[in-house]
Coordinates of N, CA, C and O in Angstrom, one line a residue:
M8 N 69.4 126.0 92.6 CA 70.6 125.5 92.1 C 71.1 124.5 93.1 O 71.1 124.7 94.3
T9 N 71.6 123.4 92.6 CA 72.1 122.3 93.4 C 73.6 122.4 93.6 O 74.3 122.6 92.7
A10 N 74.0 122.3 94.9 CA 75.4 122.3 95.2 C 76.1 121.1 94.6 O 75.6 120.0 94.6
A11 N 77.3 121.3 94.1 CA 78.1 120.2 93.6 C 78.5 119.3 94.7 O 78.7 119.7 95.9
P12 N 78.5 118.0 94.5 CA 78.8 117.0 95.5 C 80.3 117.2 96.0 O 81.1 117.5 95.2
R13 N 80.5 117.1 97.2 CA 81.8 117.2 97.8 C 82.6 116.0 97.4 O 82.1 114.8 97.5
P14 N 83.9 116.1 97.0 CA 84.7 115.0 96.7 C 84.9 114.1 98.0 O 85.0 114.7 99.0
R15 N 84.9 112.8 97.8 CA 85.2 111.9 98.9 C 86.6 112.0 99.3 O 87.5 112.0 98.5
R16 N 86.8 112.2 100.5 CA 88.2 112.3 101.1 C 88.5 111.1 101.8 O 87.6 110.5 102.5
R17 N 89.7 110.6 101.7 CA 90.1 109.4 102.5 C 90.1 109.8 103.9 O 90.6 110.8 104.4
R18 N 89.5 108.9 104.7 CA 89.5 109.1 106.1 C 90.8 108.6 106.7 O 91.3 107.6 106.3
D19 N 91.2 109.4 107.7 CA 92.5 108.9 108.4 C 92.2 107.7 109.2 O 91.2 107.5 109.7
T20 N 93.3 106.9 109.2 CA 93.2 105.7 110.1 C 93.5 106.1 111.5 O 94.4 106.9 111.7
P21 N 92.8 105.6 112.4 CA 93.0 106.0 113.8 C 94.4 105.5 114.3 O 94.9 104.6 113.7
P22 N 94.9 106.1 115.4 CA 96.2 105.6 115.9 C 96.1 104.2 116.3 O 95.1 103.6 116.6
P23 N 97.3 103.5 116.2 CA 97.3 102.1 116.5 C 97.1 101.7 117.9 O 97.3 102.5 118.8
R24 N 96.6 100.5 118.1 CA 96.7 99.9 119.4 C 98.0 99.2 119.5 O 98.3 98.4 118.6
T25 N 98.8 99.5 120.5 CA 100.1 99.0 120.5 C 100.3 98.0 121.7 O 99.4 97.9 122.5
G26 N 101.4 97.4 121.7 CA 101.7 96.4 122.8 C 102.0 97.1 124.1 O 101.9 98.4 124.2
G27 N 102.4 96.4 125.0 CA 102.6 96.9 126.4 C 104.0 97.4 126.6 O 104.2 98.2 127.5
S28 N 105.0 97.0 125.8 CA 106.3 97.5 126.0 C 106.6 98.8 125.3 O 105.9 99.2 124.4
E29 N 107.6 99.5 125.8 CA 108.0 100.8 125.3 C 108.4 100.7 123.8 O 108.0 101.5 123.0
A30 N 109.1 99.6 123.5 CA 109.5 99.4 122.1 C 108.3 99.2 121.2 O 108.3 99.7 120.1
E31 N 107.3 98.4 121.7 CA 106.1 98.2 120.8 C 105.3 99.4 120.6 O 104.8 99.7 119.5
V32 N 105.2 100.3 121.6 CA 104.5 101.5 121.5 C 105.3 102.5 120.5 O 104.7 103.0 119.6
L33 N 106.6 102.6 120.7 CA 107.4 103.4 119.8 C 107.2 102.9 118.3 O 106.9 103.7 117.4
R34 N 107.4 101.6 118.1 CA 107.4 101.1 116.8 C 106.0 101.2 116.2 O 105.8 101.6 115.0
G35 N 104.9 101.0 117.0 CA 103.6 101.1 116.5 C 103.2 102.5 116.0 O 102.7 102.7 115.0
F36 N 103.6 103.5 116.8 CA 103.3 104.9 116.4 C 104.2 105.3 115.3 O 103.8 106.1 114.4
L37 N 105.5 104.9 115.3 CA 106.4 105.3 114.2 C 105.8 104.8 112.9 O 105.7 105.5 111.9
D38 N 105.5 103.5 112.8 CA 104.9 102.9 111.6 C 103.6 103.5 111.2 O 103.3 103.7 110.0
Y39 N 102.8 103.8 112.2 CA 101.5 104.5 111.9 C 101.8 105.9 111.2 O 101.1 106.2 110.2
L40 N 102.7 106.6 111.7 CA 103.0 107.9 111.1 C 103.6 107.8 109.7 O 103.3 108.5 108.8
R41 N 104.5 106.8 109.6 CA 105.1 106.5 108.3 C 104.1 106.2 107.3 O 104.1 106.7 106.1
D42 N 103.2 105.2 107.6 CA 102.1 104.8 106.7 C 101.2 106.0 106.3 O 100.8 106.1 105.2
S43 N 100.9 106.8 107.3 CA 100.0 108.0 107.1 C 100.6 108.9 106.1 O 99.9 109.4 105.2
V44 N 101.9 109.3 106.3 CA 102.5 110.3 105.4 C 102.6 109.7 103.9 O 102.3 110.4 103.0
A45 N 102.9 108.4 103.8 CA 103.0 107.8 102.5 C 101.6 107.8 101.8 O 101.5 108.1 100.6
A46 N 100.6 107.5 102.6 CA 99.2 107.4 102.1 C 98.7 108.8 101.6 O 97.9 108.9 100.7
K47 N 99.2 109.9 102.2 CA 98.8 111.2 101.8 C 99.4 111.6 100.4 O 98.8 112.4 99.7
V48 N 100.5 110.9 100.0 CA 101.1 111.2 98.7 C 100.6 110.3 97.6 O 100.4 110.7 96.5
E49 N 100.4 109.0 98.0 CA 99.9 108.0 97.0 C 98.6 108.5 96.3 O 97.7 108.9 97.0
G50 N 98.6 108.4 95.0 CA 97.4 108.7 94.3 C 97.2 110.2 94.0 O 96.2 110.6 93.3
V51 N 98.0 111.1 94.5 CA 97.9 112.5 94.2 C 98.5 112.7 92.8 O 99.6 112.3 92.6
P52 N 97.7 113.3 91.9 CA 98.2 113.4 90.5 C 99.2 114.6 90.4 O 99.3 115.5 91.2
E53 N 100.0 114.4 89.3 CA 100.8 115.5 88.9 C 99.9 116.6 88.3 O 98.9 116.3 87.7
P54 N 100.2 117.8 88.4 CA 101.2 118.5 89.1 C 100.9 118.8 90.6 O 101.7 119.4 91.3
E55 N 99.7 118.4 91.0 CA 99.3 118.7 92.4 C 100.2 118.2 93.4 O 100.5 118.9 94.4
V56 N 100.9 117.1 93.2 CA 101.8 116.5 94.2 C 103.0 117.3 94.3 O 103.7 117.3 95.3
R57 N 103.3 118.2 93.3 CA 104.5 119.1 93.3 C 104.1 120.5 93.6 O 105.0 121.4 93.7
T58 N 102.9 120.8 93.9 CA 102.4 122.1 94.2 C 102.6 122.4 95.6 O 102.2 121.6 96.5
A59 N 103.2 123.6 95.9 CA 103.5 123.9 97.3 C 102.2 124.1 98.0 O 101.3 124.7 97.6
G60 N 102.2 123.6 99.2 CA 101.0 123.7 100.1 C 101.2 124.6 101.2 O 100.2 124.9 102.0
V61 N 102.4 125.1 101.4 CA 102.7 126.0 102.5 C 103.6 127.1 102.0 O 104.3 127.0 100.9
P62 N 103.7 128.3 102.7 CA 104.6 129.4 102.2 C 106.0 129.0 102.0 O 106.7 129.6 101.2
S63 N 106.5 128.0 102.7 CA 108.0 127.6 102.5 C 108.2 127.0 101.1 O 109.4 126.9 100.8
G64 N 107.2 126.6 100.4 CA 107.4 126.0 99.1 C 107.4 124.5 99.1 O 107.5 123.8 98.1
T65 N 107.3 123.9 100.3 CA 107.3 122.5 100.4 C 106.0 121.8 99.8 O 104.9 122.4 99.9
N66 N 106.3 120.8 99.1 CA 105.1 120.0 98.5 C 105.2 118.6 98.9 O 106.1 118.2 99.6
L67 N 104.1 117.9 98.6 CA 104.0 116.5 99.2 C 105.1 115.6 98.7 O 105.7 114.8 99.5
L68 N 105.5 115.7 97.4 CA 106.5 114.8 96.9 C 107.9 115.1 97.5 O 108.6 114.2 97.9
G69 N 108.1 116.4 97.7 CA 109.4 116.8 98.3 C 109.5 116.5 99.7 O 110.5 116.1 100.3
L70 N 108.3 116.5 100.4 CA 108.3 116.1 101.9 C 108.6 114.7 102.0 O 109.4 114.3 102.9
L71 N 108.1 113.8 101.2 CA 108.3 112.4 101.3 C 109.8 112.1 100.9 O 110.4 111.2 101.5
S72 N 110.3 112.8 99.9 CA 111.7 112.7 99.6 C 112.6 113.0 100.7 O 113.6 112.3 101.1
H73 N 112.3 114.1 101.4 CA 113.0 114.5 102.6 C 112.9 113.5 103.7 O 113.9 113.1 104.3
L74 N 111.7 112.9 104.0 CA 111.6 111.9 105.0 C 112.3 110.6 104.7 O 112.8 110.0 105.6
T75 N 112.5 110.4 103.4 CA 113.4 109.2 103.0 C 114.8 109.5 103.4 O 115.4 108.6 104.0
S76 N 115.3 110.7 103.2 CA 116.6 111.0 103.7 C 116.8 111.0 105.2 O 117.8 110.6 105.7
V77 N 115.7 111.4 105.9 CA 115.8 111.4 107.3 C 115.9 109.9 107.8 O 116.7 109.6 108.7
E78 N 115.1 109.0 107.3 CA 115.1 107.6 107.6 C 116.5 107.1 107.4 O 117.1 106.4 108.2
R79 N 117.1 107.4 106.2 CA 118.3 106.8 105.8 C 119.5 107.4 106.6 O 120.4 106.7 106.9
S80 N 119.4 108.6 107.0 CA 120.4 109.2 107.9 C 120.3 108.8 109.3 O 121.3 108.3 109.9
L81 N 119.1 108.9 109.9 CA 119.0 108.6 111.3 C 119.2 107.1 111.6 O 119.9 106.8 112.6
F82 N 118.6 106.2 110.9 CA 118.6 104.8 111.2 C 119.7 104.0 110.4 O 120.2 103.0 110.9
L83 N 120.1 104.5 109.3 CA 121.1 103.7 108.4 C 122.4 104.4 108.4 O 123.4 103.8 107.8
G84 N 122.6 105.5 109.0 CA 123.9 106.2 109.1 C 124.4 106.8 107.8 O 125.6 107.2 107.7
E85 N 123.5 107.0 106.8 CA 123.9 107.7 105.6 C 124.1 109.2 105.8 O 123.3 109.8 106.5
R86 N 125.2 109.7 105.3 CA 125.4 111.2 105.4 C 124.6 112.0 104.4 O 124.4 111.6 103.3
V87 N 124.2 113.1 104.9 CA 123.4 114.0 104.0 C 124.2 115.3 104.0 O 124.4 116.0 105.0
A88 N 124.7 115.7 102.8 CA 125.6 116.9 102.7 C 124.7 118.2 102.6 O 125.2 119.2 103.0
D89 N 123.5 118.1 102.0 CA 122.7 119.3 101.8 C 121.3 119.0 102.2 O 120.5 118.6 101.3
W90 N 120.9 119.2 103.4 CA 119.6 118.9 103.9 C 118.5 119.7 103.2 O 117.5 119.1 102.8
P91 N 118.7 121.0 102.9 CA 117.6 121.7 102.1 C 117.3 121.0 100.8 O 116.1 121.0 100.3
A92 N 118.3 120.5 100.1 CA 118.1 119.8 98.8 C 117.2 118.6 98.9 O 116.6 118.1 97.9
T93 N 117.1 118.0 100.1 CA 116.4 116.8 100.3 C 114.9 117.0 100.2 O 114.1 116.1 100.1
F94 N 114.5 118.3 100.2 CA 113.0 118.6 100.1 C 112.5 118.7 98.7 O 111.4 119.1 98.5
G95 N 113.3 118.3 97.8 CA 112.9 118.3 96.4 C 113.0 116.9 95.8 O 113.9 116.2 96.0
A96 N 112.0 116.6 94.9 CA 112.1 115.3 94.2 C 112.5 115.7 92.7 O 112.2 116.8 92.2
A97 N 113.3 114.8 92.1 CA 113.7 115.1 90.8 C 112.5 115.1 89.8 O 111.6 114.4 90.1
P98 N 112.6 115.9 88.8 CA 111.5 116.1 87.9 C 111.1 114.7 87.3 O 109.9 114.5 87.0
E99 N 112.0 113.8 87.1 CA 111.7 112.6 86.4 C 111.1 111.5 87.4 O 110.6 110.5 87.0
D100 N 111.2 111.8 88.7 CA 110.6 110.9 89.7 C 109.1 111.1 89.9 O 108.7 112.2 90.2
G101 N 108.4 110.1 89.7 CA 106.9 110.1 89.9 C 106.6 109.7 91.3 O 107.4 109.3 92.1
V102 N 105.3 109.8 91.6 CA 104.8 109.4 92.9 C 105.2 108.0 93.3 O 105.7 107.7 94.4
A103 N 105.0 107.1 92.4 CA 105.3 105.7 92.7 C 106.7 105.4 93.0 O 107.0 104.7 94.0
E104 N 107.6 106.1 92.3 CA 109.1 105.9 92.6 C 109.4 106.5 94.0 O 110.2 105.9 94.7
V105 N 108.9 107.7 94.3 CA 109.3 108.3 95.6 C 108.7 107.5 96.7 O 109.4 107.3 97.7
V106 N 107.5 107.1 96.6 CA 106.8 106.3 97.6 C 107.6 104.9 97.8 O 107.9 104.5 98.9
A107 N 108.0 104.3 96.7 CA 108.7 103.0 96.8 C 110.1 103.2 97.5 O 110.4 102.4 98.4
R108 N 110.8 104.3 97.2 CA 112.0 104.6 97.9 C 111.8 104.8 99.4 O 112.6 104.4 100.2
Y109 N 110.8 105.5 99.7 CA 110.5 105.8 101.1 C 110.2 104.5 101.8 O 110.7 104.2 102.9
R110 N 109.3 103.7 101.3 CA 108.9 102.4 101.9 C 110.2 101.5 102.0 O 110.3 100.8 103.0
E111 N 111.1 101.5 101.0 CA 112.3 100.7 101.1 C 113.2 101.2 102.3 O 113.7 100.4 103.1
A112 N 113.3 102.5 102.4 CA 114.1 103.1 103.5 C 113.5 102.7 104.9 O 114.2 102.4 105.8
V113 N 112.2 102.8 105.0 CA 111.5 102.4 106.2 C 111.7 100.9 106.5 O 112.0 100.6 107.7
T114 N 111.7 100.1 105.5 CA 111.9 98.6 105.8 C 113.3 98.4 106.3 O 113.6 97.7 107.2
E115 N 114.3 99.1 105.7 CA 115.7 99.0 106.1 C 115.9 99.5 107.5 O 116.6 99.0 108.3
A116 N 115.2 100.7 107.8 CA 115.3 101.3 109.1 C 114.7 100.4 110.2 O 115.2 100.2 111.3
N117 N 113.6 99.8 109.8 CA 113.0 98.8 110.8 C 113.9 97.6 111.1 O 113.9 97.1 112.2
G118 N 114.6 97.2 110.1 CA 115.6 96.2 110.3 C 116.6 96.6 111.4 O 117.0 95.8 112.2
V119 N 117.0 97.8 111.4 CA 118.0 98.3 112.4 C 117.2 98.4 113.7 O 117.8 98.0 114.8
L120 N 116.0 99.0 113.7 CA 115.3 99.1 115.0 C 115.0 97.7 115.6 O 115.0 97.6 116.8
D121 N 114.8 96.7 114.8 CA 114.6 95.4 115.3 C 115.8 94.9 116.1 O 115.6 94.0 117.0
T122 N 117.0 95.4 116.0 CA 118.2 95.0 116.7 C 118.4 95.8 118.0 O 119.3 95.5 118.7
C123 N 117.5 96.8 118.2 CA 117.7 97.7 119.4 C 117.1 97.0 120.6 O 115.8 96.9 120.7
A124 N 117.9 96.6 121.5 CA 117.4 96.0 122.8 C 117.2 97.0 123.9 O 116.4 96.8 124.8
D125 N 117.9 98.2 123.8 CA 117.8 99.2 124.8 C 117.5 100.5 124.1 O 118.3 101.1 123.4
L126 N 116.3 101.0 124.3 CA 115.8 102.3 123.7 C 116.6 103.5 124.1 O 116.6 104.5 123.5
G127 N 117.3 103.3 125.2 CA 118.1 104.4 125.7 C 119.5 104.5 125.1 O 120.2 105.5 125.2
A128 N 119.9 103.4 124.4 CA 121.2 103.3 123.8 C 121.1 103.9 122.4 O 120.1 104.0 121.8
P129 N 122.3 104.4 121.8 CA 122.3 104.9 120.5 C 121.8 103.8 119.5 O 122.0 102.6 119.7
V130 N 121.3 104.2 118.4 CA 120.8 103.3 117.3 C 122.1 102.6 116.8 O 123.1 103.3 116.5
P131 N 122.0 101.3 116.6 CA 123.2 100.6 116.0 C 123.5 101.2 114.6 O 122.5 101.4 113.9
R132 N 124.7 101.5 114.3 CA 125.1 102.0 113.0 C 125.5 100.9 112.1 O 126.4 100.2 112.4
P133 N 124.9 100.8 110.9 CA 125.3 99.8 110.0 C 126.7 100.0 109.5 O 127.4 99.1 109.1
R134 N 127.2 101.2 109.5 CA 128.5 101.6 109.1 C 129.3 101.9 110.3 O 129.2 102.9 110.9
P135 N 130.2 101.0 110.7 CA 131.0 101.3 111.9 C 131.7 102.6 111.8 O 132.3 102.9 110.7
G136 N 131.7 103.3 112.9 CA 132.4 104.6 112.8 C 131.6 105.8 112.3 O 132.0 106.9 112.3
A137 N 130.4 105.5 111.7 CA 129.6 106.6 111.2 C 129.1 107.4 112.4 O 128.6 106.9 113.4
P138 N 129.2 108.7 112.2 CA 128.7 109.5 113.4 C 127.2 109.5 113.4 O 126.5 109.4 112.4
P139 N 126.7 109.8 114.6 CA 125.3 109.9 114.7 C 124.8 111.2 114.0 O 125.6 112.1 113.8
P140 N 123.6 111.3 113.7 CA 123.1 112.5 113.0 C 123.2 113.7 113.9 O 123.2 113.5 115.2
A141 N 123.4 114.8 113.3 CA 123.5 116.1 114.1 C 122.2 116.3 114.7 O 121.2 116.1 114.1
P142 N 122.2 116.8 116.0 CA 120.9 117.1 116.6 C 120.3 118.3 115.9 O 120.9 119.2 115.4
V143 N 119.0 118.2 115.9 CA 118.2 119.3 115.3 C 117.7 120.2 116.4 O 117.0 119.7 117.3
G144 N 118.0 121.4 116.4 CA 117.7 122.3 117.4 C 116.8 123.5 116.9 O 116.4 123.5 115.7
P145 N 116.5 124.4 117.7 CA 115.7 125.6 117.3 C 116.3 126.3 116.1 O 115.5 127.0 115.4
S146 N 117.6 126.3 115.9 CA 118.2 127.0 114.8 C 117.9 126.4 113.4 O 118.1 127.0 112.4
H147 N 117.5 125.1 113.4 CA 117.2 124.4 112.1 C 115.8 124.5 111.8 O 114.9 124.4 112.6
T148 N 115.5 124.7 110.5 CA 114.1 124.8 110.1 C 113.9 123.9 108.9 O 114.7 123.5 108.2

């Protein structure tokens, strides 16, 4: 009996070679991780993209939806009233829509990062007076 061929899996892209400055290293790795997570979601068919992969119930589409909220909160100053709700994608949202929203949030966040001259300073807030995001500590899951 012949074993069935193994499906071809996408090979991960190696970490980036970054520039010499702290900002270039930060941005290089941040963009590498952002691209990697989006690539894990792209092309995954329904319903697999919504199937929980871990005991918490998190699925790929929900994770990318959550990361979109993280980008928009951390870098763009948008308030999130219900963080647990960010782990779900609407039933009508397909992979292409969720990935596009994530990539749009990343582009906007990078626009804010591009204005950061001092990595030790708070991220510039597009909305004056917007509070920084609440710190995530051991009590948050």
